[in-house]
């Protein structure tokens, strides 16, 4: 069974630009969550999508947004990038909304210069 | 404000001995707790979980203990093996905020010395 696939794996952007990250969940998984990992803060929850609807949102500014498609694939977008957005962005999928057991991808490492 | 804390950034143990990783939390609404393991250049992988109605859950060499009154949980690995060397994250969730909205600690790097 293929795991969670994230693209791109690495990217470099400059301040003010925007970025879109993509996530393909494990086949059959309908929930996709996004997390930001930074050295000082650990993993922090961004948002969760289920059946193309955002079900839950963490404490991040509106520059961070996402969406989910009918095939459960998800994208997250960060607009007007800031230096502090440099992080590893992890996507995780799960069978449903209330499992608590997430399957993570390898992440997309974003560097903002 | 970090609601889940792992106060030991690193831990080294000898192969064959017990590894004990600790985690404290502040939010009394947390009702589900998990441990994830992360190798370099990989995403975290689920290891073991425990519901707040239990105080112990065992899976092979891994046992998680929950002390609700102290808001403390620990992961025991017995016996420790070199392949267990990784970063371990403690995580918690609450029904109120959604089971997949996990609050993670900052991780403990475990090194098992052969």
Tab-separated table of C-alpha atoms in Angstrom:
chain	number	residue	atom	x	y	z
A	1	UNK	CA	0.000	0.000	0.000
A	2	UNK	CA	1.543	3.302	-1.031
A	3	UNK	CA	2.144	5.750	1.770
A	4	UNK	CA	1.402	9.436	1.984
A	5	UNK	CA	3.114	11.285	-0.845
A	6	UNK	CA	4.110	14.914	-0.610
A	7	UNK	CA	5.455	17.127	-3.374
A	8	UNK	CA	7.711	18.922	-3.742
A	9	UNK	CA	10.150	17.566	-1.168
A	10	UNK	CA	12.285	20.701	-1.113
A	11	UNK	CA	11.727	24.224	-2.286
A	12	UNK	CA	13.224	27.650	-1.865
A	13	UNK	CA	11.198	30.822	-2.078
A	14	UNK	CA	11.758	34.482	-1.313
A	15	UNK	CA	9.811	36.697	1.031
A	16	UNK	CA	6.510	37.862	-0.378
A	17	UNK	CA	6.082	34.939	-2.724
A	18	UNK	CA	3.461	32.280	-2.339
A	19	UNK	CA	3.801	28.508	-2.326
A	20	UNK	CA	1.543	25.527	-2.913
A	21	UNK	CA	2.296	22.114	-1.437
A	22	UNK	CA	0.586	18.920	-2.465
A	23	UNK	CA	-0.348	15.773	-0.567
A	24	UNK	CA	-1.737	12.452	-1.759
A	25	UNK	CA	-3.114	10.399	1.136
A	26	UNK	CA	-3.050	6.659	1.532
A	27	UNK	CA	-5.688	5.054	-0.667
A	28	UNK	CA	-8.978	4.887	1.235
A	29	UNK	CA	-8.019	7.551	3.755
A	30	UNK	CA	-10.449	10.433	3.694
A	31	UNK	CA	-8.943	12.760	6.270
A	32	UNK	CA	-5.884	14.859	5.529
A	33	UNK	CA	-4.163	16.991	8.151
A	34	UNK	CA	-1.294	19.415	7.780
A	35	UNK	CA	1.383	20.164	10.370
A	36	UNK	CA	4.272	22.590	10.500
A	37	UNK	CA	7.485	21.423	12.113
A	38	UNK	CA	10.088	23.929	13.272
A	39	UNK	CA	13.058	23.304	15.579
A	40	UNK	CA	11.756	25.471	18.381
A	41	UNK	CA	8.045	24.662	18.252
A	42	UNK	CA	7.932	21.033	17.270
A	43	UNK	CA	4.926	19.936	15.227
A	44	UNK	CA	2.019	22.326	15.139
A	45	UNK	CA	-1.397	21.586	13.688
A	46	UNK	CA	-2.418	23.708	10.722
A	47	UNK	CA	-5.736	22.258	9.559
A	48	UNK	CA	-7.655	19.116	8.735
A	49	UNK	CA	-9.798	18.322	5.733
A	50	UNK	CA	-12.403	15.620	5.378
A	51	UNK	CA	-14.762	15.181	2.461
A	52	UNK	CA	-13.452	18.365	0.851
A	53	UNK	CA	-14.363	20.447	3.907
A	54	UNK	CA	-12.080	22.018	6.462
A	55	UNK	CA	-13.076	20.417	9.743
A	56	UNK	CA	-10.530	21.853	12.095
A	57	UNK	CA	-8.051	24.697	12.101
A	58	UNK	CA	-5.018	25.463	14.185
A	59	UNK	CA	-3.770	28.819	15.334
A	60	UNK	CA	-2.141	30.103	12.161
A	61	UNK	CA	-2.763	33.323	10.235
A	62	UNK	CA	-5.049	33.458	7.238
A	63	UNK	CA	-2.020	33.390	4.915
A	64	UNK	CA	-2.122	29.633	5.444
A	65	UNK	CA	-4.931	27.962	3.564
A	66	UNK	CA	-5.749	24.598	2.119
A	67	UNK	CA	-8.219	22.574	0.194
A	68	UNK	CA	-9.138	18.988	-0.462
A	69	UNK	CA	-10.289	17.486	-3.719
A	70	UNK	CA	-12.881	14.799	-4.342
A	71	UNK	CA	-10.160	12.149	-4.554
A	72	UNK	CA	-8.987	13.178	-1.044
A	73	UNK	CA	-5.785	14.731	-2.350
A	74	UNK	CA	-5.015	17.984	-0.600
A	75	UNK	CA	-3.058	21.148	-1.188
A	76	UNK	CA	-1.941	23.817	1.199
A	77	UNK	CA	-1.025	27.331	0.206
A	78	UNK	CA	0.999	29.942	2.003
A	79	UNK	CA	0.786	33.457	0.636
A	80	UNK	CA	3.041	36.430	1.251
A	81	UNK	CA	5.810	34.255	2.614
A	82	UNK	CA	7.792	35.388	5.639
A	83	UNK	CA	11.189	34.199	6.835
A	84	UNK	CA	9.489	32.506	9.779
A	85	UNK	CA	7.529	30.259	7.434
A	86	UNK	CA	10.687	28.255	6.789
A	87	UNK	CA	9.813	24.830	8.112
A	88	UNK	CA	9.066	21.231	7.304
A	89	UNK	CA	5.428	20.907	6.298
A	90	UNK	CA	4.025	17.488	7.031
A	91	UNK	CA	0.868	16.022	5.635
A	92	UNK	CA	-0.858	13.165	7.413
A	93	UNK	CA	-3.783	11.029	6.434
A	94	UNK	CA	-6.169	8.910	8.431
A	95	UNK	CA	-9.185	6.776	7.737
A	96	UNK	CA	-11.588	9.149	9.417
A	97	UNK	CA	-11.990	12.194	11.562
A	98	UNK	CA	-11.726	10.580	14.958
A	99	UNK	CA	-9.000	7.993	14.714
A	100	UNK	CA	-6.172	10.035	16.208
A	101	UNK	CA	-3.681	7.768	14.453
A	102	UNK	CA	-2.077	9.625	11.620
A	103	UNK	CA	0.094	8.393	8.797
A	104	UNK	CA	2.618	11.037	7.880
A	105	UNK	CA	4.372	11.767	4.636
A	106	UNK	CA	8.049	12.662	4.477
A	107	UNK	CA	7.283	16.337	4.339
A	108	UNK	CA	8.017	19.326	2.151
A	109	UNK	CA	10.921	21.415	3.377
A	110	UNK	CA	10.351	25.071	2.622
A	111	UNK	CA	13.131	27.628	2.896
A	112	UNK	CA	12.197	31.278	2.662
A	113	UNK	CA	15.051	33.669	1.836
B	1	UNK	CA	2.050	27.945	24.985
B	2	UNK	CA	3.292	24.370	24.815
B	3	UNK	CA	0.519	22.148	26.124
B	4	UNK	CA	2.572	18.984	25.731
B	5	UNK	CA	6.102	19.033	27.059
B	6	UNK	CA	9.025	16.713	26.701
B	7	UNK	CA	11.628	18.155	28.992
B	8	UNK	CA	14.467	15.848	28.007
B	9	UNK	CA	15.730	16.695	24.519
B	10	UNK	CA	17.952	13.628	24.460
B	11	UNK	CA	18.470	10.276	26.138
B	12	UNK	CA	21.189	7.638	25.733
B	13	UNK	CA	20.843	4.050	26.905
B	14	UNK	CA	22.776	0.836	26.457
B	15	UNK	CA	21.412	-1.857	24.197
B	16	UNK	CA	19.313	-4.321	26.162
B	17	UNK	CA	18.465	-1.864	28.921
B	18	UNK	CA	15.204	-0.021	29.484
B	19	UNK	CA	14.514	3.333	27.828
B	20	UNK	CA	12.053	5.599	29.600
B	21	UNK	CA	10.794	8.656	27.772
B	22	UNK	CA	8.672	11.136	29.667
B	23	UNK	CA	5.964	13.578	28.698
B	24	UNK	CA	3.890	16.078	30.646
B	25	UNK	CA	0.749	17.888	29.574
B	26	UNK	CA	-1.202	20.818	30.912
B	27	UNK	CA	-4.627	20.540	29.281
B	28	UNK	CA	-6.971	18.400	31.383
B	29	UNK	CA	-9.287	18.034	28.379
B	30	UNK	CA	-6.811	15.765	26.604
B	31	UNK	CA	-8.297	12.289	26.445
B	32	UNK	CA	-6.108	10.438	23.971
B	33	UNK	CA	-2.359	10.176	23.956
B	34	UNK	CA	0.032	8.846	21.373
B	35	UNK	CA	3.713	8.293	20.795
B	36	UNK	CA	5.305	8.750	17.401
B	37	UNK	CA	8.795	7.827	16.293
B	38	UNK	CA	10.713	9.776	13.680
B	39	UNK	CA	13.813	8.789	11.767
B	40	UNK	CA	15.825	11.423	9.862
B	41	UNK	CA	14.342	12.429	6.507
B	42	UNK	CA	11.150	10.504	7.242
B	43	UNK	CA	7.766	11.519	8.568
B	44	UNK	CA	6.741	10.498	12.083
B	45	UNK	CA	5.304	6.996	12.402
B	46	UNK	CA	2.710	5.978	14.927
B	47	UNK	CA	4.035	3.788	17.711
B	48	UNK	CA	1.478	3.307	20.456
B	49	UNK	CA	-1.484	5.088	21.999
B	50	UNK	CA	-3.533	5.145	25.163
B	51	UNK	CA	-6.986	6.385	26.000
B	52	UNK	CA	-7.555	8.386	29.167
B	53	UNK	CA	-9.742	5.593	30.539
B	54	UNK	CA	-6.674	3.377	30.822
B	55	UNK	CA	-3.452	3.746	32.728
B	56	UNK	CA	-1.343	1.300	30.752
B	57	UNK	CA	-1.114	-0.032	27.232
B	58	UNK	CA	1.396	-2.564	26.022
B	59	UNK	CA	2.525	-3.545	22.541
B	60	UNK	CA	5.490	-5.868	22.393
B	61	UNK	CA	8.550	-4.083	23.709
B	62	UNK	CA	6.675	-0.804	24.068
B	63	UNK	CA	4.514	0.157	27.036
B	64	UNK	CA	2.865	3.501	27.656
B	65	UNK	CA	1.835	4.538	31.153
B	66	UNK	CA	-0.613	7.333	31.879
B	67	UNK	CA	-0.925	9.123	35.207
B	68	UNK	CA	-3.887	11.454	34.805
B	69	UNK	CA	-3.636	13.038	38.219
B	70	UNK	CA	-0.047	14.045	37.512
B	71	UNK	CA	-0.792	14.824	33.856
B	72	UNK	CA	2.151	12.652	32.949
B	73	UNK	CA	2.787	9.826	30.555
B	74	UNK	CA	5.818	7.760	29.825
B	75	UNK	CA	6.973	5.347	27.171
B	76	UNK	CA	9.018	2.343	28.223
B	77	UNK	CA	11.047	0.382	25.696
B	78	UNK	CA	12.331	-2.954	26.936
B	79	UNK	CA	14.802	-4.171	25.828
B	80	UNK	CA	16.177	-1.231	23.877
B	81	UNK	CA	17.691	-1.984	20.489
B	82	UNK	CA	19.975	0.127	18.262
B	83	UNK	CA	17.162	0.362	15.705
B	84	UNK	CA	15.115	2.228	18.307
B	85	UNK	CA	17.449	5.212	17.941
B	86	UNK	CA	15.157	7.986	16.702
B	87	UNK	CA	13.314	11.068	17.866
B	88	UNK	CA	10.208	10.231	19.892
B	89	UNK	CA	7.279	12.598	20.004
B	90	UNK	CA	4.541	12.535	22.557
B	91	UNK	CA	1.155	13.789	21.326
B	92	UNK	CA	-2.278	14.394	22.787
B	93	UNK	CA	-5.739	15.206	21.527
B	94	UNK	CA	-9.132	16.131	22.891
B	95	UNK	CA	-12.562	15.286	21.573
B	96	UNK	CA	-13.417	18.953	21.844
B	97	UNK	CA	-10.768	20.071	19.381
B	98	UNK	CA	-10.820	16.971	17.197
B	99	UNK	CA	-9.010	13.671	17.528
B	100	UNK	CA	-6.758	14.365	14.568
B	101	UNK	CA	-5.721	17.764	15.929
B	102	UNK	CA	-2.709	16.485	17.777
B	103	UNK	CA	-0.692	18.601	20.159
B	104	UNK	CA	2.895	17.437	19.966
B	105	UNK	CA	5.792	17.757	22.323
B	106	UNK	CA	9.135	18.925	20.981
B	107	UNK	CA	10.566	15.416	20.959
B	108	UNK	CA	13.255	13.396	22.717
B	109	UNK	CA	16.156	12.014	20.734
B	110	UNK	CA	16.869	8.480	21.883
B	111	UNK	CA	20.258	6.949	21.177
B	112	UNK	CA	20.687	3.257	21.911
B	113	UNK	CA	24.353	2.387	22.232
B	114	UNK	CA	25.338	-1.079	20.970
